[in-house]
Coordinates of C-alpha atoms in Angstrom, one line a residue:
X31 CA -205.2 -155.0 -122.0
X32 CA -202.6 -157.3 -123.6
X33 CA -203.9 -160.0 -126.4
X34 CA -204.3 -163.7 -124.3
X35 CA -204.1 -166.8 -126.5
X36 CA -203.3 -170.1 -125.8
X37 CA -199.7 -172.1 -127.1
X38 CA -200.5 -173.8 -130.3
X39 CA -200.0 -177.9 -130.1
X40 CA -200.0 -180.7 -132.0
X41 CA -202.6 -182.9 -131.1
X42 CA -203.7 -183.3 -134.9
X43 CA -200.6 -184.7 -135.7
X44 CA -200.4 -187.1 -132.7
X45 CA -203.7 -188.4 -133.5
X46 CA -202.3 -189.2 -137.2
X47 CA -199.3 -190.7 -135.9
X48 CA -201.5 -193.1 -133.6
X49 CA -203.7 -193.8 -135.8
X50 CA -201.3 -195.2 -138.7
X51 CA -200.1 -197.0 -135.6
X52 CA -203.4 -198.9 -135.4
X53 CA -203.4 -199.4 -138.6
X54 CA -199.8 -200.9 -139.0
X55 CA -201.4 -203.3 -136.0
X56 CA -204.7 -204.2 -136.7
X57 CA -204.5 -204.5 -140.2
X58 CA -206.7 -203.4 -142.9
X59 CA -209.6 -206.1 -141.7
X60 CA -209.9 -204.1 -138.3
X61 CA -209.9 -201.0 -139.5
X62 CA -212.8 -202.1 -142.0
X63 CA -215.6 -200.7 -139.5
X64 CA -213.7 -197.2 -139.1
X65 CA -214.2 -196.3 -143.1
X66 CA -217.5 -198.3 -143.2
X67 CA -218.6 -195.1 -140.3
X68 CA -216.6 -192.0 -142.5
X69 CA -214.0 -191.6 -140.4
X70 CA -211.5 -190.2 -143.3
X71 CA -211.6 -186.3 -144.1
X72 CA -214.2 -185.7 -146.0
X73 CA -218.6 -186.3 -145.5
X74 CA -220.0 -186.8 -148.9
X75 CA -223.3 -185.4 -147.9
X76 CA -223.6 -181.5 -147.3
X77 CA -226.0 -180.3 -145.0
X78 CA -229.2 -177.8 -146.2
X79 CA -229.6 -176.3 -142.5
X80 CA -226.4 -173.7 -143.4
X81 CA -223.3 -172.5 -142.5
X82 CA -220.9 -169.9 -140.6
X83 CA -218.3 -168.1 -141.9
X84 CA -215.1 -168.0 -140.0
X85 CA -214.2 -164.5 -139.1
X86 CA -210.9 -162.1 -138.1
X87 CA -211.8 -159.7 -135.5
X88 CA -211.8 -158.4 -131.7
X89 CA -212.8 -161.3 -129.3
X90 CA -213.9 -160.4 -125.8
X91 CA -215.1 -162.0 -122.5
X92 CA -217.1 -160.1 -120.6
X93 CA -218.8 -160.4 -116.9
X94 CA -222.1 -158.7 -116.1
X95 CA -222.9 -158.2 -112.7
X96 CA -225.4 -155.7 -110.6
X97 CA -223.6 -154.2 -107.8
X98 CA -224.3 -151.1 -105.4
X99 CA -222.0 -148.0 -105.1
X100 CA -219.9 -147.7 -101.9
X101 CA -217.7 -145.4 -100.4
X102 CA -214.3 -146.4 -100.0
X103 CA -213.7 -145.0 -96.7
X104 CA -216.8 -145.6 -95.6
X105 CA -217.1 -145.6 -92.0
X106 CA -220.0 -147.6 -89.9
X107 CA -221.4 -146.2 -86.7
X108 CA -222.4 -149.5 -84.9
X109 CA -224.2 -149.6 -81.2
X110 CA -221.9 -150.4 -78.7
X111 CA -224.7 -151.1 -75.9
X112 CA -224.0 -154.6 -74.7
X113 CA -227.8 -154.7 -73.8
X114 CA -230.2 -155.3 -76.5
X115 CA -232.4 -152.2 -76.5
X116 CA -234.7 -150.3 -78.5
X117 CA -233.9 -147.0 -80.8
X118 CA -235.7 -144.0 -79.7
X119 CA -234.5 -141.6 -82.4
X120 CA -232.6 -141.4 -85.7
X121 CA -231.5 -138.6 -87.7
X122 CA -232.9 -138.5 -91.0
X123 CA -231.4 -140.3 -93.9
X124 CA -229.5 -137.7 -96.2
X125 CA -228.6 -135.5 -93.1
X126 CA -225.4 -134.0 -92.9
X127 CA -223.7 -133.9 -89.8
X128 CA -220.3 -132.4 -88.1
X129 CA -217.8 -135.0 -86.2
X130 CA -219.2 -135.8 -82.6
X131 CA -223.0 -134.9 -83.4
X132 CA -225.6 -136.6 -82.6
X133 CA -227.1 -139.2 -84.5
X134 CA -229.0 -141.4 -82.5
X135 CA -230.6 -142.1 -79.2
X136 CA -231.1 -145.5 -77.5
X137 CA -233.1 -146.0 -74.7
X138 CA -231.3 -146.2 -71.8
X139 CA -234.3 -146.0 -68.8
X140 CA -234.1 -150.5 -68.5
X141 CA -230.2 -149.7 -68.1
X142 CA -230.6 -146.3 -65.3
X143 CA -232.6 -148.8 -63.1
X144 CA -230.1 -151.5 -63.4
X145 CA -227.4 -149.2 -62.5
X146 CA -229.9 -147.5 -59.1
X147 CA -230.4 -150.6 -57.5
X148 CA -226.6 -151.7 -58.5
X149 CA -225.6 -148.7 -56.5
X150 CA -227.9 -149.2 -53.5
X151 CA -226.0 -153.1 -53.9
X152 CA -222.4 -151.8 -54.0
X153 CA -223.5 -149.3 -50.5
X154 CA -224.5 -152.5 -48.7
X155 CA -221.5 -154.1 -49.5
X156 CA -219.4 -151.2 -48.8
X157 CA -220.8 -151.1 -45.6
X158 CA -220.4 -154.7 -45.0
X159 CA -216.5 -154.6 -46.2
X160 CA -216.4 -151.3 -43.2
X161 CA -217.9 -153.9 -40.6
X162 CA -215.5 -156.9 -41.3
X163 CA -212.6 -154.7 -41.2
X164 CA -213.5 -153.1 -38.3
X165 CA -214.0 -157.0 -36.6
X166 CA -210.9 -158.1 -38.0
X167 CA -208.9 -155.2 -35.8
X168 CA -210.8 -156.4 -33.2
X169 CA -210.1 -159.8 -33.6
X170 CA -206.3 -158.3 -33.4
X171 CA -206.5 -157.1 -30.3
X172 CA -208.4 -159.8 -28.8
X173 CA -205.8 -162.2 -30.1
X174 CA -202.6 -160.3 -28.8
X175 CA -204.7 -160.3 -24.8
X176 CA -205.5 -163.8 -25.3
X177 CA -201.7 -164.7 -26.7
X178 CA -200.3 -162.2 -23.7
X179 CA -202.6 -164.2 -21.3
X180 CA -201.2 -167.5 -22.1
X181 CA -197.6 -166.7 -22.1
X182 CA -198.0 -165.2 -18.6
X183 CA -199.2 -168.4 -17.6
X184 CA -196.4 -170.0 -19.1
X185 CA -194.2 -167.8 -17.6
X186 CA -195.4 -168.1 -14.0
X187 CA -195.8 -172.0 -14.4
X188 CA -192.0 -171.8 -15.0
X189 CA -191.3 -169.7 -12.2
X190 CA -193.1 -171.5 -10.2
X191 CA -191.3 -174.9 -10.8
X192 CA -187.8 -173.5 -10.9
X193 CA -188.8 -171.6 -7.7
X194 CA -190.1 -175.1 -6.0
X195 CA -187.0 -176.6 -7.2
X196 CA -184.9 -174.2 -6.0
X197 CA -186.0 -172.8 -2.9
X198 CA -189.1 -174.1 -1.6
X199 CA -188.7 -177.4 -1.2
X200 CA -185.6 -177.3 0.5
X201 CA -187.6 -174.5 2.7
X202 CA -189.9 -176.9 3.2
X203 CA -187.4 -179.9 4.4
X204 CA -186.2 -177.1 7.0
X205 CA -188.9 -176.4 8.5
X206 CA -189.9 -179.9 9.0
X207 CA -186.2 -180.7 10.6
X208 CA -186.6 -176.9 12.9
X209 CA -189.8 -178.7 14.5
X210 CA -187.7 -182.5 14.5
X211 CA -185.2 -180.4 16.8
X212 CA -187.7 -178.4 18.6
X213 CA -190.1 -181.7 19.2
X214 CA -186.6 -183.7 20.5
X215 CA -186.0 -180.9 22.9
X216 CA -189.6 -180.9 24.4
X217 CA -189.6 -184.6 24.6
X218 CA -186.1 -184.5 26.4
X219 CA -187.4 -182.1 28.5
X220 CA -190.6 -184.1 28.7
X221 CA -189.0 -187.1 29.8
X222 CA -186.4 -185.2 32.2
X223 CA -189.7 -183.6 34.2
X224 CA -191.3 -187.2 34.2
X225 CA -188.4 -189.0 35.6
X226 CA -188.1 -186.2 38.0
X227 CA -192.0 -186.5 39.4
X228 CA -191.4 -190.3 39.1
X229 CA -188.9 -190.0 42.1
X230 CA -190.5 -187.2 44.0
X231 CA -193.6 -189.4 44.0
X232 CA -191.9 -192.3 45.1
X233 CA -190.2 -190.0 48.1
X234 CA -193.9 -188.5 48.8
X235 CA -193.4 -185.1 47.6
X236 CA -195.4 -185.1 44.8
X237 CA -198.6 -186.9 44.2
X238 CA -199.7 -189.3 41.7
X239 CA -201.5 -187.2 39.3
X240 CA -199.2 -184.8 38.4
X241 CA -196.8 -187.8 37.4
X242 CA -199.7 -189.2 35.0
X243 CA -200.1 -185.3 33.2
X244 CA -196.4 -185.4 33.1
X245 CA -196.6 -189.0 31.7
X246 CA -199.3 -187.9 29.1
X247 CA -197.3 -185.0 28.2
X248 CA -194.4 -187.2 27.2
X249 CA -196.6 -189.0 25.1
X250 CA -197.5 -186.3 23.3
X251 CA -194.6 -185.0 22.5
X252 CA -193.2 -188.4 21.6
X253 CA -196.2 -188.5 19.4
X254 CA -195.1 -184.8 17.9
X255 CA -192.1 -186.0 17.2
X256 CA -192.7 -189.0 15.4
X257 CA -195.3 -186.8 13.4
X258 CA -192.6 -184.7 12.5
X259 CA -190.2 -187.2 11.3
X260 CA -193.5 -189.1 9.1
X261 CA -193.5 -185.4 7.4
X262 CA -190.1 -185.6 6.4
X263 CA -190.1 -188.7 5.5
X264 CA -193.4 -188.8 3.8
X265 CA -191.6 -185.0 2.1
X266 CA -188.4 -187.1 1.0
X267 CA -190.1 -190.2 -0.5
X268 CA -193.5 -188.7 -2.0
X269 CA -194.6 -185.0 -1.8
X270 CA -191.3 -183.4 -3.1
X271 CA -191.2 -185.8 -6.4
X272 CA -195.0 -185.8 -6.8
X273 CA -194.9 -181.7 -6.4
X274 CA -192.4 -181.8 -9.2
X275 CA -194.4 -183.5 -11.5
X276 CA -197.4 -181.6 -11.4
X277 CA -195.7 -178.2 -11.3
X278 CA -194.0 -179.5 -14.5
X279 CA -197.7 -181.0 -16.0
X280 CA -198.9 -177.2 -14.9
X281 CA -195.5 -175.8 -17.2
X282 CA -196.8 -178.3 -20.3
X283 CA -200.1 -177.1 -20.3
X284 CA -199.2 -173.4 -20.2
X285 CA -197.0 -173.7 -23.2
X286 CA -199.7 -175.8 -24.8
X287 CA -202.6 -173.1 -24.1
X288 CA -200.0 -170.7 -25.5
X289 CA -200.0 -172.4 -28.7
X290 CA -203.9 -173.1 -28.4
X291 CA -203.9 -169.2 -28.7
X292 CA -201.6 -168.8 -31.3
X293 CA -203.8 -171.5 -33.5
X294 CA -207.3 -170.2 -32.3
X295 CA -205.8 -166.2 -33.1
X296 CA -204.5 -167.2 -36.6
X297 CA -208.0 -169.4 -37.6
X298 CA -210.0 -165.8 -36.2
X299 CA -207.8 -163.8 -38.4
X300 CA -207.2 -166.0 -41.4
X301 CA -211.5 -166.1 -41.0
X302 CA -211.6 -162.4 -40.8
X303 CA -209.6 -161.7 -44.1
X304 CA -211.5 -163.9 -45.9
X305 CA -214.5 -161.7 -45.1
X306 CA -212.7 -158.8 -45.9
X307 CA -211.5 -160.6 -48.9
X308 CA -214.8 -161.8 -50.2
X309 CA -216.7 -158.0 -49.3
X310 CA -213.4 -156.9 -51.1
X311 CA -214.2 -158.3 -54.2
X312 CA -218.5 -158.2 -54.0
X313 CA -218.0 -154.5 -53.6
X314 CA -215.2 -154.6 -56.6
X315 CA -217.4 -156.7 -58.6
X316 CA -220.3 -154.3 -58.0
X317 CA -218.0 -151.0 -58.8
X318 CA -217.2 -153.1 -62.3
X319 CA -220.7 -153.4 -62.8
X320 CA -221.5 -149.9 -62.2
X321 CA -219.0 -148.6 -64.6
X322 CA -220.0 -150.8 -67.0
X323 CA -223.2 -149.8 -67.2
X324 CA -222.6 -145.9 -67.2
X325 CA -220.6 -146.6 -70.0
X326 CA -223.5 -148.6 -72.1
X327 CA -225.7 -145.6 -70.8
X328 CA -223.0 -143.2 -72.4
X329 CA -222.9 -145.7 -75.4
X330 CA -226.8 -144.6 -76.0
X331 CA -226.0 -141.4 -77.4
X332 CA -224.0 -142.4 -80.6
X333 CA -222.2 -139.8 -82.2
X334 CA -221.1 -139.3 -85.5
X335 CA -216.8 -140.5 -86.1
X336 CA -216.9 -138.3 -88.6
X337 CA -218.5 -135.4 -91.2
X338 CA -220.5 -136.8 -93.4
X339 CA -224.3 -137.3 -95.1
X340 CA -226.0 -140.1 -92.7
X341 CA -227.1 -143.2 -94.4
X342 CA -228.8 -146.2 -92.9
X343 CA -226.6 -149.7 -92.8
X344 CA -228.3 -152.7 -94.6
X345 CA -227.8 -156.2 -94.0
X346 CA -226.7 -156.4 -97.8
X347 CA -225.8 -154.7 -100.6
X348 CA -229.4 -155.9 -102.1
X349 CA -231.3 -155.6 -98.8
X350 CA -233.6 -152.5 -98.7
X351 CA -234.8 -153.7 -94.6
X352 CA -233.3 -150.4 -92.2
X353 CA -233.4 -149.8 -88.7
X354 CA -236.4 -147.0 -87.8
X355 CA -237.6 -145.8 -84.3
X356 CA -238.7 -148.4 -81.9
X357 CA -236.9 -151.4 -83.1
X358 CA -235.1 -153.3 -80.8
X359 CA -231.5 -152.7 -81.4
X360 CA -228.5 -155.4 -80.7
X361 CA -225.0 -154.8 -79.4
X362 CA -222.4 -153.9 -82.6
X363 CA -225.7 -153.5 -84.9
X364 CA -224.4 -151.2 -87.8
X365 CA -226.7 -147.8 -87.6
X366 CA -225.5 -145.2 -89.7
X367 CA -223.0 -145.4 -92.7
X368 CA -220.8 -142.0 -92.6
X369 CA -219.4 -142.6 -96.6
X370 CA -216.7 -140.3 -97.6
X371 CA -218.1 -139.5 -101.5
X372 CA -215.0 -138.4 -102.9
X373 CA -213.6 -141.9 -103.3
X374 CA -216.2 -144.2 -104.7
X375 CA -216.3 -148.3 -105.5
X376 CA -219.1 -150.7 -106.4
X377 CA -219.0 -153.9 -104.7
X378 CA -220.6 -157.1 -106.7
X379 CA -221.0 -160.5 -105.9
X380 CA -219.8 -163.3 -108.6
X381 CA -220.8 -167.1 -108.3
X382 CA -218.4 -169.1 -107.7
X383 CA -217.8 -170.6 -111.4
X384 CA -217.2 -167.0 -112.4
X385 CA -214.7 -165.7 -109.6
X386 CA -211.8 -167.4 -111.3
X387 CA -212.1 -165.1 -114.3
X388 CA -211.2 -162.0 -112.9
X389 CA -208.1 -160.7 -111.3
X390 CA -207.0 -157.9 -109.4
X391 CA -206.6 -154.9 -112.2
X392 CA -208.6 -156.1 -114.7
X393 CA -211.0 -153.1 -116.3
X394 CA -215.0 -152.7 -116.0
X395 CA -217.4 -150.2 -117.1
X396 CA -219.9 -149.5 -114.6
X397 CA -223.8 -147.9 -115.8
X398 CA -225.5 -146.3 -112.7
X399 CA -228.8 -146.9 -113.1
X400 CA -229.6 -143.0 -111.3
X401 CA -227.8 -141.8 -113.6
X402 CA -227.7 -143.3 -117.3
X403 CA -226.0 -140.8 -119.0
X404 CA -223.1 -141.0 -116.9
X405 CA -220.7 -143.7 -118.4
X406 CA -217.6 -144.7 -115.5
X407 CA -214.9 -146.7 -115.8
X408 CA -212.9 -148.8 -112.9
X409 CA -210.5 -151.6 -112.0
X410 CA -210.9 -154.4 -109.9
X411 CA -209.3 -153.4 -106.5
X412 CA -209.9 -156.4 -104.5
X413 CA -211.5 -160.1 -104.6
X414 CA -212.6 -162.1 -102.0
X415 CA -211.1 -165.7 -101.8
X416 CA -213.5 -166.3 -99.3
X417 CA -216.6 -167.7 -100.2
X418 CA -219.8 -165.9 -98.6
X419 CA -224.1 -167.6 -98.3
X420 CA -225.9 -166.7 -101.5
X421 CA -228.6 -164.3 -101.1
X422 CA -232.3 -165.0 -100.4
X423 CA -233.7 -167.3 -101.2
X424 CA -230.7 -168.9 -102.8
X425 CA -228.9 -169.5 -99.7
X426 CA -227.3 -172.6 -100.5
X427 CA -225.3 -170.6 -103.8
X428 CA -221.5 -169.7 -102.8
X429 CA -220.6 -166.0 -103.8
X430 CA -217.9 -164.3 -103.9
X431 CA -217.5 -160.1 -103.0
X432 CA -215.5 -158.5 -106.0
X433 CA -214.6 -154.8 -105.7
X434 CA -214.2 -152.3 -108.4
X435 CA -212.8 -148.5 -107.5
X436 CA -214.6 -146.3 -109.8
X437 CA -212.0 -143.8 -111.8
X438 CA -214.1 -140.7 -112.5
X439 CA -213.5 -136.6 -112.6
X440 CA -214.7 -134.8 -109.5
X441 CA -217.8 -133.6 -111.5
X442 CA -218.8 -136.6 -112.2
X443 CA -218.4 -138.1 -108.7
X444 CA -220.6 -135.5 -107.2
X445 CA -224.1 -136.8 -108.8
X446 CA -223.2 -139.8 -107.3
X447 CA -224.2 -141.3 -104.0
X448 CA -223.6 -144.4 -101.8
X449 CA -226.2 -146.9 -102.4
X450 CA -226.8 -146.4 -106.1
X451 CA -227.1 -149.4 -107.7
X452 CA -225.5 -150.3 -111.3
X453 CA -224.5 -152.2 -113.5
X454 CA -220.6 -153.5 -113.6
X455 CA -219.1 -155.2 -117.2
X456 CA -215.8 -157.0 -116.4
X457 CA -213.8 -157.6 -119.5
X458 CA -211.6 -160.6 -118.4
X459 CA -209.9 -161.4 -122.0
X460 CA -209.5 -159.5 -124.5
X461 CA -208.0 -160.7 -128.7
X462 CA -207.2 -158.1 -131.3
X463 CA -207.5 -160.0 -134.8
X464 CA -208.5 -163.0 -133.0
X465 CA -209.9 -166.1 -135.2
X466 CA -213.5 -166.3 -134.1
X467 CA -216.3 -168.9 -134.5
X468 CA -219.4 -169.7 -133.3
X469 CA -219.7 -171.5 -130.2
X470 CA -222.3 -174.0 -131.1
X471 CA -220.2 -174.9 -134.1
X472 CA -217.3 -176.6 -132.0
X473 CA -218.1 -180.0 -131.2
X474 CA -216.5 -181.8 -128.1
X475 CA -216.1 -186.2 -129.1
X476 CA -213.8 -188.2 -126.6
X477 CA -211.6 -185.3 -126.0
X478 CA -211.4 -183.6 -129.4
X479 CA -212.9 -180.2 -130.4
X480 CA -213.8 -180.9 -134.0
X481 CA -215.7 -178.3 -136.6
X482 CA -217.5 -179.8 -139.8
X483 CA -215.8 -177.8 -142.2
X484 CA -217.1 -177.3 -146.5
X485 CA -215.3 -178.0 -149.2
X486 CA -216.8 -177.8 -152.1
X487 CA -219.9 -180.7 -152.1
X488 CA -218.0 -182.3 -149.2
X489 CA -217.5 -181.5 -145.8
X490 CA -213.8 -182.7 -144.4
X491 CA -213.4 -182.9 -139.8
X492 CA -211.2 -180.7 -138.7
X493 CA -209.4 -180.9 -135.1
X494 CA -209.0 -177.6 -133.6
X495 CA -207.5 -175.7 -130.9
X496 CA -209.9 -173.7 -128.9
X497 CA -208.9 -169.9 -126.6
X498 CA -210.9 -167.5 -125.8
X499 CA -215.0 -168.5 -125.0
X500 CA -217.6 -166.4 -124.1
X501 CA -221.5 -166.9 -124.4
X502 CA -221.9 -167.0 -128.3
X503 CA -218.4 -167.0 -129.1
X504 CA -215.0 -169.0 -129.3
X505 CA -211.6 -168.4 -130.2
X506 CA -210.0 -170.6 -132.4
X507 CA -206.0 -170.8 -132.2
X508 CA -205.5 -173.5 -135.0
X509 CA -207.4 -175.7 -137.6
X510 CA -209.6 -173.5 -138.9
X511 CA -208.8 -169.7 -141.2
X512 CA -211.0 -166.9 -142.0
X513 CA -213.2 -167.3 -144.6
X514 CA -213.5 -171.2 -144.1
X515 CA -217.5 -172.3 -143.9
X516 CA -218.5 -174.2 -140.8
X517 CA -221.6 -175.9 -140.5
X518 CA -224.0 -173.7 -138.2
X519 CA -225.7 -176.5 -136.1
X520 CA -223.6 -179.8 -136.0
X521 CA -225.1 -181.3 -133.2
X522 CA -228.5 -181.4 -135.3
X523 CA -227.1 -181.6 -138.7
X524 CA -224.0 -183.7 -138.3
X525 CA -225.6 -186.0 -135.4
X526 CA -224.9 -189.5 -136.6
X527 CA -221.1 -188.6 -138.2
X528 CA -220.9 -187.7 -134.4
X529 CA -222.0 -190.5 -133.2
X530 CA -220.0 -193.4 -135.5
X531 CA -216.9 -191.1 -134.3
X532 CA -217.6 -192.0 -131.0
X533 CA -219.0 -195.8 -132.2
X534 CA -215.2 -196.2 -133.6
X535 CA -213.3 -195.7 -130.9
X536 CA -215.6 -197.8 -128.4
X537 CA -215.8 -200.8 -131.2
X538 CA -212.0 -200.6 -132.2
X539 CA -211.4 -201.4 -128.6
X540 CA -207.7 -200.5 -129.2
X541 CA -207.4 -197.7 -127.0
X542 CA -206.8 -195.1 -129.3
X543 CA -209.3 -192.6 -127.6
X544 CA -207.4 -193.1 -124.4
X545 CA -204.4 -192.6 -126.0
X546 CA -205.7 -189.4 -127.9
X547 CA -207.3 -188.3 -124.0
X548 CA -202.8 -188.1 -122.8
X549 CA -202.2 -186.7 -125.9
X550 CA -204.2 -183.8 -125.3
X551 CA -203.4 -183.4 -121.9
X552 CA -199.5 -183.5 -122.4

């Protein structure tokens, strides 16, 4: 790994330059309460408690984390019965099995009486579908008679009037004027054969009663012949026109019952295929149904994806709870793990102040607990940036899933097994001949990091520069050298020198610790 240090600044000569700057304004009156706290180079008291001595050396940072061994091409066998349903049989963890053996049964008997009485369902509503159709051809038929029946009407009313207007009632005129003629010749004739008995009475040839039947039979056919000429009239001025009409109203209706028909055949059939539409779709619904539960049965009998040793899923990588017979299984609930061992990885979980520390690449040693006497190496291959629930009972913690691909020899990989557990070191910085000190000797006041340094009987501040920090230790990237003596527990030792630093600033009131805060930060 390459060394990682952080640019060198100049914050110690900043401050310097701000603080002659306060002096230059204040005066030497305000700055009276600065010396009156120490605030110059040197302590003239030295501390009994002890000190550290600055060393040279390696510095490291280093993550430790418990983590469980994983195949890398691991490959889940989940249940894919949509129906919740309980496991009947499992094959023995550590079992190795061939691609497309068996692995485990569900039980499918709840799901084989669903899909009986489904069947029984679908028949009914095949049936029914058979029926409709079979009415809806009816219905056909019955609608092209009634339509046929209709138009004949319509066609016979239209006969009917042209046939009156063409033909009959001129026929009908005729015959009225042939008994006008015939009804003026008898009463010519009448009257001619009454004149004549009129006389031959009169001369005493004939007597009086035959001239009264000849008289009557005059009137009569005067009588005839005025009945006649009523009927035309009565033909000319009313029946003709009033015939007319109604075989015309006769002609409306018939096209109107035609339509009637048309509407009452299309209402029957549009009603018909919506039967046959609605049976259409029960018995497809049905058929869907059926399928889909032959395939959840078929999706009882899991088989393995793939060769490999069967190992039961967990709900976590620190979870020992696994499925076993007669537990009630859900839809996509991981089973079996199939883990090809050949290509190992131990997946950890970091808390989330630690996941920015590690990248992708970055070297680990892992220690299997199985197997202490095998020492591994790896590299991160993957990190989540996804933050997943911390583990019971510390649900409320935010981890994150780092990945490290173990780089062993064949050997090696063969005494291992998925679902070891071990334990993973991350080295996330590394520092040949790094300046180190330790930690507790760095002090943090208002945005410094000062040590209490010895020289000689006195003990001068130093303002350092700070890299590398891991749990005991710090690197130090300027203001301090090997060798130099530190004072091992300033917080105890050096507390009120700590404290009049921090009294300064707040009773100068000049702003200097603000101004040394943007310093640092630029």
């Amino acid at each position: 790994m390459k060394d990682t240090s952080h640019a060198r600044t100049h914050h110690g000569r900043r401050f310097i330059a701000l603080f002659l700057l306060g002096l230059g304004t204040f005066g030497g009156l305000a700055m009276m309460p600065m010396m009156s706290f120490g605030i110059g180079n040197h302590l003239n008291r030295i501390p009994a408690d002890g000190f550290h001595s600055i060393q040279q050396g390696l510095m490291e940072v280093v993550i430790e984390e418990r983590g469980e061994l994983q195949s890398s091409s691991t490959k889940a066998i989940n249940s894919r019965c949509e129906w919740s349903v309980n496991l009947l049989w499992i094959a023995d963890e550590g079992t190795y099995v061939e691609e497309g053996d068996i692995v485990a049964l569900l039980d499918s008997s709840v799901l084989d009486q669903r899909l009986k009485q489904r069947e029984v369902m679908a028949m009914n509503a095949q049936n029914n579908l058979h029926t409709v159709q079979s009415n809806l051809k009816v219905q056909e038929l019955a609608n092209e008679s009634s339509i046929a029946a209709a138009q004949l009407k319509l066609i016979l009313a239209k006969m009917e009037l042209a046939g009156y207007k063409l033909a009959q009632a001129t026929q009908e005129r005729h015959k009225i004027e042939e008994k006008i003629v015939v009804a003026e010749a008898n009463l010519d004739y009448a009257r001619k054969k009454y004149d004549y008995t009129v006389r031959m009475v009169e001369l005493g040839y004939k007597d009086v009663s035959e001239r009264e039947a000849d008289r009557l039979t005059l009137l009569r056919h005067e009588q005839t012949l005025r009945n006649q000429q009523n009927l035309l009239h009565t033909l000319d001025r009313y029946s003709r026109d009033r015939k007319m009409i109604e075989l015309a109203g006769k002609l409306e209706e018939a096209e109107r019952s035609v339509e009637r028909a048309k509407l009452r055949a299309n209402a029957a059939i549009l009603n018909g295929k919506i039967r046959v539409q609605a049976w259409t779709r029960s018995c497809n619904a049905h058929q869907h149904y059926i399928n889909r539960l032959k395939k959840n049965i078929d999706a009882c009998t899991i088989r393995a994806n793939q060769s490999g040793q069967v190992l039961y899923a967990r709900n976590g990588s620190r979870s020992t709870v696994t499925v076993k017979t007669g537990d009630l299984v859900r839809f996509l609930q991981p089973l079996v793990m199939l883990p090809d061992r050949s290509q190992l990885e131990v997946v950890v979980r970091l808390h989330e102040s630690k996941i920015r520390q590690v990248e992708v690449g970055q070297p680990a040693t892992i220690q299997v607990g199985a197997r202490p006497d095998l020492q591994l190496t790896g590299r991160i291959t993957r990190r989540g940036s996804v933050p997943q629930m911390g583990l019971y009972p510390n649900y409320n913690l935010r981890d994150y899933e780092v990945v490290i691909g173990v780089e062993a020899a064949p050997d090696a990989i063969e005494l291992l097994a998925p679902g070891m557990s071990g334990n993973v070191r991350i080295l996330v910085g590394q520092k040949h001949e790094a300046i180190i000190a330790p930690l507790e000797t760095i002090v943090g006041v208002d945005g410094r990091q000062i040590a209490f340094v010895r020289n000689g009987e006195e003990l001068d501040i130093r303002d350092v520069q700070t890299g590398l920090v891991n749990e005991t230790k710090i690197e130090i990237l300027s203001g301090l050298q090997p060798g130099d003596e530190v004072v091992a527990r300033p917080r105890d030792v050096c507390a009120s020198q700590i404290e009049s630093l921090r009294a300064v600033y707040d009773e100068a009131g000049t702003g200097i610790a603000s101004l040394w805060s943007n310093s640092v930060q630029r």
